Amino acid sequence: MSGDIVIPFNKPPYVGTELEYVRQSVEEVGKISGDGPFTKKCHAWLEERFDAQKVLLTTSGTAALEMAALLCDLQPGDEVILPSYTFSSTATAFVLVGAKLVFVDVRPDTMNLDEEKIEAAITDKTRVIVTVDYAGVACNMERICQIAHDHGLLVVEDAAQGVMSTYRDRALGTLADLGCYSFHETKNYSMGEGGALVINDARFNEQAEILREKGTNRSRFFRGQVDKYTWVSYGSSYLPSDMNAAYLWGQLQAADQINDDRLATWAFYHESFAPLAEAGKLELPFVPGDCVHNAHMYYVKCADLAERTALIAYAKERGVGMSFHYVPLHSSPAGLQFGVVRGGMDVTDRESDRLVRLPLYYGMTDDDRAAVVQVVRDFYAQAE
Ligand SMILES: *Cc1c(COP(=O)(O)O)cnc(C)c1O
């Protein structure tokens, strides 16, 4: 393999229309702070496309999770159930509101919260279940929402990776009381840094607007519902600049184009690796029949940590960026401080060591895709 091929692990999505919208925001609209015309366009698009009751853009996926955690209105000592196999934001948003984290294991096939291990972790202190749609594939939300209903719990869906995915024909992010999206540059649709809170129960609408606008009822003021705005509650500044929303607007308008492009790469990998999987060399991702995913990620599972380390190094030498993923939170310094494990972490500990993500970004060429596949094939051929 020639040494000059360079295929990064990720490239920020850019379709070409974004800068014109950013220019319009600055030169024509002349309003670059939050909740300008591009933010409103993005809200309307997301609400309509995903059949969502209300969507509010935020400064990050983390900020959306923080808003969701605040809206859960927790008391000191309240417990929140979540996977350990996730990004720190899922956990730290709930630590900030004083919750005790209760880590529950994941399923080996999807790496999502194991719905059959949740009930044993519930106590009279439990208030919330946080699900993470790993790789844009939904959890078993029917079962999880049923458990939450039976025990009077809220469900927050961390759908940071799930924009444009569906579960039983419903958009990810709309499957629980509150949903969170990320538009970070590593996600399918981006605005640099950004995210959105999806509010699926209208009783949260007003408090969410107040939280997002520094504790004021400014959103009601702008709609003409009050004649001056005042400080009415606690809050922060969670609304992004309209310049960032303008960039996102370009991406949302090309959402199907971006999605199709990513799905094509995903499908190519999946087909190409089928023989290696059949030969027992690799395990490939599993998508349950009631889930339609968005090709957020393509991962394979190696035999063990040593093999994965060798594969990543082998690919790097040949100019292909591969990356492992979450280091489990339960055994990290903050996880030990703020959380407990209930019911064991065998699957999380074993599977997280074996998983490696391949390059997958908008605009990969056929040659890029083929080169990635070839590196993996060569690795397993030379290892024989
Ligand atoms: C990306 C991500 C986040 C954080 O989103 P930011 O926009 O980077 O703050 C949270 N949870 C999960 C599962 C993510 O993948």
JSON list of N, CA, C and O and ligand atoms in Angstrom, two decimals, residues 60-62 65 86-87 89-90 132 158 160-161 182-184 187 193-194 326, ligand 1:
[
{"chain": "A", "resi": 60, "resn": "SER", "atom": "N", "xyz": [-24.43, 23.25, 22.53]},
{"chain": "A", "resi": 60, "resn": "SER", "atom": "CA", "xyz": [-23.77, 21.94, 22.37]},
{"chain": "A", "resi": 60, "resn": "SER", "atom": "C", "xyz": [-24.76, 20.84, 22.74]},
{"chain": "A", "resi": 60, "resn": "SER", "atom": "O", "xyz": [-25.81, 21.12, 23.34]},
{"chain": "A", "resi": 61, "resn": "GLY", "atom": "N", "xyz": [-24.38, 19.62, 22.44]},
{"chain": "A", "resi": 61, "resn": "GLY", "atom": "CA", "xyz": [-25.15, 18.48, 22.93]},
{"chain": "A", "resi": 61, "resn": "GLY", "atom": "C", "xyz": [-25.07, 18.41, 24.45]},
{"chain": "A", "resi": 61, "resn": "GLY", "atom": "O", "xyz": [-26.05, 18.06, 25.12]},
{"chain": "A", "resi": 62, "resn": "THR", "atom": "N", "xyz": [-23.92, 18.76, 24.98]},
{"chain": "A", "resi": 62, "resn": "THR", "atom": "CA", "xyz": [-23.73, 18.78, 26.42]},
{"chain": "A", "resi": 62, "resn": "THR", "atom": "C", "xyz": [-24.71, 19.77, 27.07]},
{"chain": "A", "resi": 62, "resn": "THR", "atom": "O", "xyz": [-25.33, 19.47, 28.10]},
{"chain": "A", "resi": 65, "resn": "LEU", "atom": "N", "xyz": [-28.10, 18.34, 27.22]},
{"chain": "A", "resi": 65, "resn": "LEU", "atom": "CA", "xyz": [-28.19, 17.37, 28.33]},
{"chain": "A", "resi": 65, "resn": "LEU", "atom": "C", "xyz": [-28.30, 18.10, 29.66]},
{"chain": "A", "resi": 65, "resn": "LEU", "atom": "O", "xyz": [-29.05, 17.68, 30.55]},
{"chain": "A", "resi": 86, "resn": "THR", "atom": "N", "xyz": [-20.51, 5.48, 27.47]},
{"chain": "A", "resi": 86, "resn": "THR", "atom": "CA", "xyz": [-21.02, 6.69, 26.83]},
{"chain": "A", "resi": 86, "resn": "THR", "atom": "C", "xyz": [-20.00, 7.80, 27.01]},
{"chain": "A", "resi": 86, "resn": "THR", "atom": "O", "xyz": [-18.97, 7.64, 27.66]},
{"chain": "A", "resi": 87, "resn": "PHE", "atom": "N", "xyz": [-20.31, 8.95, 26.41]},
{"chain": "A", "resi": 87, "resn": "PHE", "atom": "CA", "xyz": [-19.48, 10.13, 26.52]},
{"chain": "A", "resi": 87, "resn": "PHE", "atom": "C", "xyz": [-19.66, 10.75, 27.91]},
{"chain": "A", "resi": 87, "resn": "PHE", "atom": "O", "xyz": [-20.72, 10.63, 28.50]},
{"chain": "A", "resi": 89, "resn": "SER", "atom": "N", "xyz": [-20.33, 13.65, 28.80]},
{"chain": "A", "resi": 89, "resn": "SER", "atom": "CA", "xyz": [-21.43, 14.63, 28.91]},
{"chain": "A", "resi": 89, "resn": "SER", "atom": "C", "xyz": [-22.71, 14.02, 29.44]},
{"chain": "A", "resi": 89, "resn": "SER", "atom": "O", "xyz": [-23.44, 14.67, 30.19]},
{"chain": "A", "resi": 90, "resn": "THR", "atom": "N", "xyz": [-23.00, 12.79, 29.04]},
{"chain": "A", "resi": 90, "resn": "THR", "atom": "CA", "xyz": [-24.23, 12.13, 29.49]},
{"chain": "A", "resi": 90, "resn": "THR", "atom": "C", "xyz": [-24.27, 12.10, 31.01]},
{"chain": "A", "resi": 90, "resn": "THR", "atom": "O", "xyz": [-25.31, 12.32, 31.63]},
{"chain": "A", "resi": 132, "resn": "VAL", "atom": "N", "xyz": [-28.75, 6.10, 25.73]},
{"chain": "A", "resi": 132, "resn": "VAL", "atom": "CA", "xyz": [-27.83, 6.63, 24.72]},
{"chain": "A", "resi": 132, "resn": "VAL", "atom": "C", "xyz": [-28.01, 5.80, 23.45]},
{"chain": "A", "resi": 132, "resn": "VAL", "atom": "O", "xyz": [-27.92, 4.57, 23.48]},
{"chain": "A", "resi": 158, "resn": "ASP", "atom": "N", "xyz": [-30.38, 10.46, 25.15]},
{"chain": "A", "resi": 158, "resn": "ASP", "atom": "CA", "xyz": [-29.19, 11.09, 24.58]},
{"chain": "A", "resi": 158, "resn": "ASP", "atom": "C", "xyz": [-29.06, 10.59, 23.13]},
{"chain": "A", "resi": 158, "resn": "ASP", "atom": "O", "xyz": [-28.48, 9.54, 22.87]},
{"chain": "A", "resi": 160, "resn": "ALA", "atom": "N", "xyz": [-27.55, 12.21, 20.78]},
{"chain": "A", "resi": 160, "resn": "ALA", "atom": "CA", "xyz": [-26.49, 13.04, 20.19]},
{"chain": "A", "resi": 160, "resn": "ALA", "atom": "C", "xyz": [-26.05, 12.48, 18.84]},
{"chain": "A", "resi": 160, "resn": "ALA", "atom": "O", "xyz": [-25.76, 13.22, 17.90]},
{"chain": "A", "resi": 161, "resn": "GLN", "atom": "N", "xyz": [-26.02, 11.14, 18.75]},
{"chain": "A", "resi": 161, "resn": "GLN", "atom": "CA", "xyz": [-25.55, 10.49, 17.51]},
{"chain": "A", "resi": 161, "resn": "GLN", "atom": "C", "xyz": [-26.71, 10.08, 16.61]},
{"chain": "A", "resi": 161, "resn": "GLN", "atom": "O", "xyz": [-26.48, 9.48, 15.56]},
{"chain": "A", "resi": 182, "resn": "SER", "atom": "N", "xyz": [-26.64, 16.40, 19.16]},
{"chain": "A", "resi": 182, "resn": "SER", "atom": "CA", "xyz": [-25.38, 17.15, 19.07]},
{"chain": "A", "resi": 182, "resn": "SER", "atom": "C", "xyz": [-25.11, 17.52, 17.61]},
{"chain": "A", "resi": 182, "resn": "SER", "atom": "O", "xyz": [-25.32, 16.70, 16.71]},
{"chain": "A", "resi": 183, "resn": "PHE", "atom": "N", "xyz": [-24.64, 18.73, 17.42]},
{"chain": "A", "resi": 183, "resn": "PHE", "atom": "CA", "xyz": [-24.19, 19.18, 16.08]},
{"chain": "A", "resi": 183, "resn": "PHE", "atom": "C", "xyz": [-22.71, 19.55, 16.12]},
{"chain": "A", "resi": 183, "resn": "PHE", "atom": "O", "xyz": [-22.26, 20.48, 15.46]},
{"chain": "A", "resi": 184, "resn": "HIS", "atom": "N", "xyz": [-21.98, 18.82, 16.94]},
{"chain": "A", "resi": 184, "resn": "HIS", "atom": "CA", "xyz": [-20.52, 18.94, 16.99]},
{"chain": "A", "resi": 184, "resn": "HIS", "atom": "C", "xyz": [-19.93, 18.51, 15.64]},
{"chain": "A", "resi": 184, "resn": "HIS", "atom": "O", "xyz": [-20.58, 17.80, 14.87]},
{"chain": "A", "resi": 187, "resn": "LYS", "atom": "N", "xyz": [-20.25, 14.93, 14.46]},
{"chain": "A", "resi": 187, "resn": "LYS", "atom": "CA", "xyz": [-21.57, 14.32, 14.26]},
{"chain": "A", "resi": 187, "resn": "LYS", "atom": "C", "xyz": [-22.00, 14.45, 12.80]},
{"chain": "A", "resi": 187, "resn": "LYS", "atom": "O", "xyz": [-21.36, 15.14, 12.00]},
{"chain": "A", "resi": 193, "resn": "GLU", "atom": "N", "xyz": [-19.76, 23.80, 17.02]},
{"chain": "A", "resi": 193, "resn": "GLU", "atom": "CA", "xyz": [-20.24, 23.33, 18.31]},
{"chain": "A", "resi": 193, "resn": "GLU", "atom": "C", "xyz": [-21.73, 23.66, 18.34]},
{"chain": "A", "resi": 193, "resn": "GLU", "atom": "O", "xyz": [-22.13, 24.77, 17.99]},
{"chain": "A", "resi": 194, "resn": "GLY", "atom": "N", "xyz": [-22.55, 22.73, 18.78]},
{"chain": "A", "resi": 194, "resn": "GLY", "atom": "CA", "xyz": [-23.98, 23.02, 18.86]},
{"chain": "A", "resi": 194, "resn": "GLY", "atom": "C", "xyz": [-24.76, 21.77, 19.18]},
{"chain": "A", "resi": 194, "resn": "GLY", "atom": "O", "xyz": [-24.21, 20.66, 19.21]},
{"chain": "A", "resi": 326, "resn": "TYR", "atom": "N", "xyz": [-15.31, 4.82, 23.69]},
{"chain": "A", "resi": 326, "resn": "TYR", "atom": "CA", "xyz": [-15.40, 5.18, 25.10]},
{"chain": "A", "resi": 326, "resn": "TYR", "atom": "C", "xyz": [-14.57, 4.30, 26.03]},
{"chain": "A", "resi": 326, "resn": "TYR", "atom": "O", "xyz": [-14.64, 3.09, 25.98]},
{"chain": "B", "resi": 1, "resn": "LIG", "atom": "C1", "xyz": [-21.21, 13.94, 21.02]},
{"chain": "B", "resi": 1, "resn": "LIG", "atom": "C2", "xyz": [-21.94, 13.40, 22.18]},
{"chain": "B", "resi": 1, "resn": "LIG", "atom": "C3", "xyz": [-22.34, 14.20, 23.27]},
{"chain": "B", "resi": 1, "resn": "LIG", "atom": "C4", "xyz": [-21.89, 15.63, 23.43]},
{"chain": "B", "resi": 1, "resn": "LIG", "atom": "O1", "xyz": [-22.22, 16.49, 22.42]},
{"chain": "B", "resi": 1, "resn": "LIG", "atom": "P1", "xyz": [-21.38, 17.88, 22.26]},
{"chain": "B", "resi": 1, "resn": "LIG", "atom": "O2", "xyz": [-22.14, 18.59, 21.20]},
{"chain": "B", "resi": 1, "resn": "LIG", "atom": "O3", "xyz": [-20.00, 17.52, 21.88]},
{"chain": "B", "resi": 1, "resn": "LIG", "atom": "O4", "xyz": [-21.46, 18.57, 23.57]},
{"chain": "B", "resi": 1, "resn": "LIG", "atom": "C5", "xyz": [-23.09, 13.63, 24.26]},
{"chain": "B", "resi": 1, "resn": "LIG", "atom": "N1", "xyz": [-23.45, 12.34, 24.23]},
{"chain": "B", "resi": 1, "resn": "LIG", "atom": "C6", "xyz": [-23.08, 11.54, 23.22]},
{"chain": "B", "resi": 1, "resn": "LIG", "atom": "C7", "xyz": [-23.53, 10.12, 23.23]},
{"chain": "B", "resi": 1, "resn": "LIG", "atom": "C8", "xyz": [-22.30, 12.03, 22.17]},
{"chain": "B", "resi": 1, "resn": "LIG", "atom": "O5", "xyz": [-21.94, 11.21, 21.18]}
]
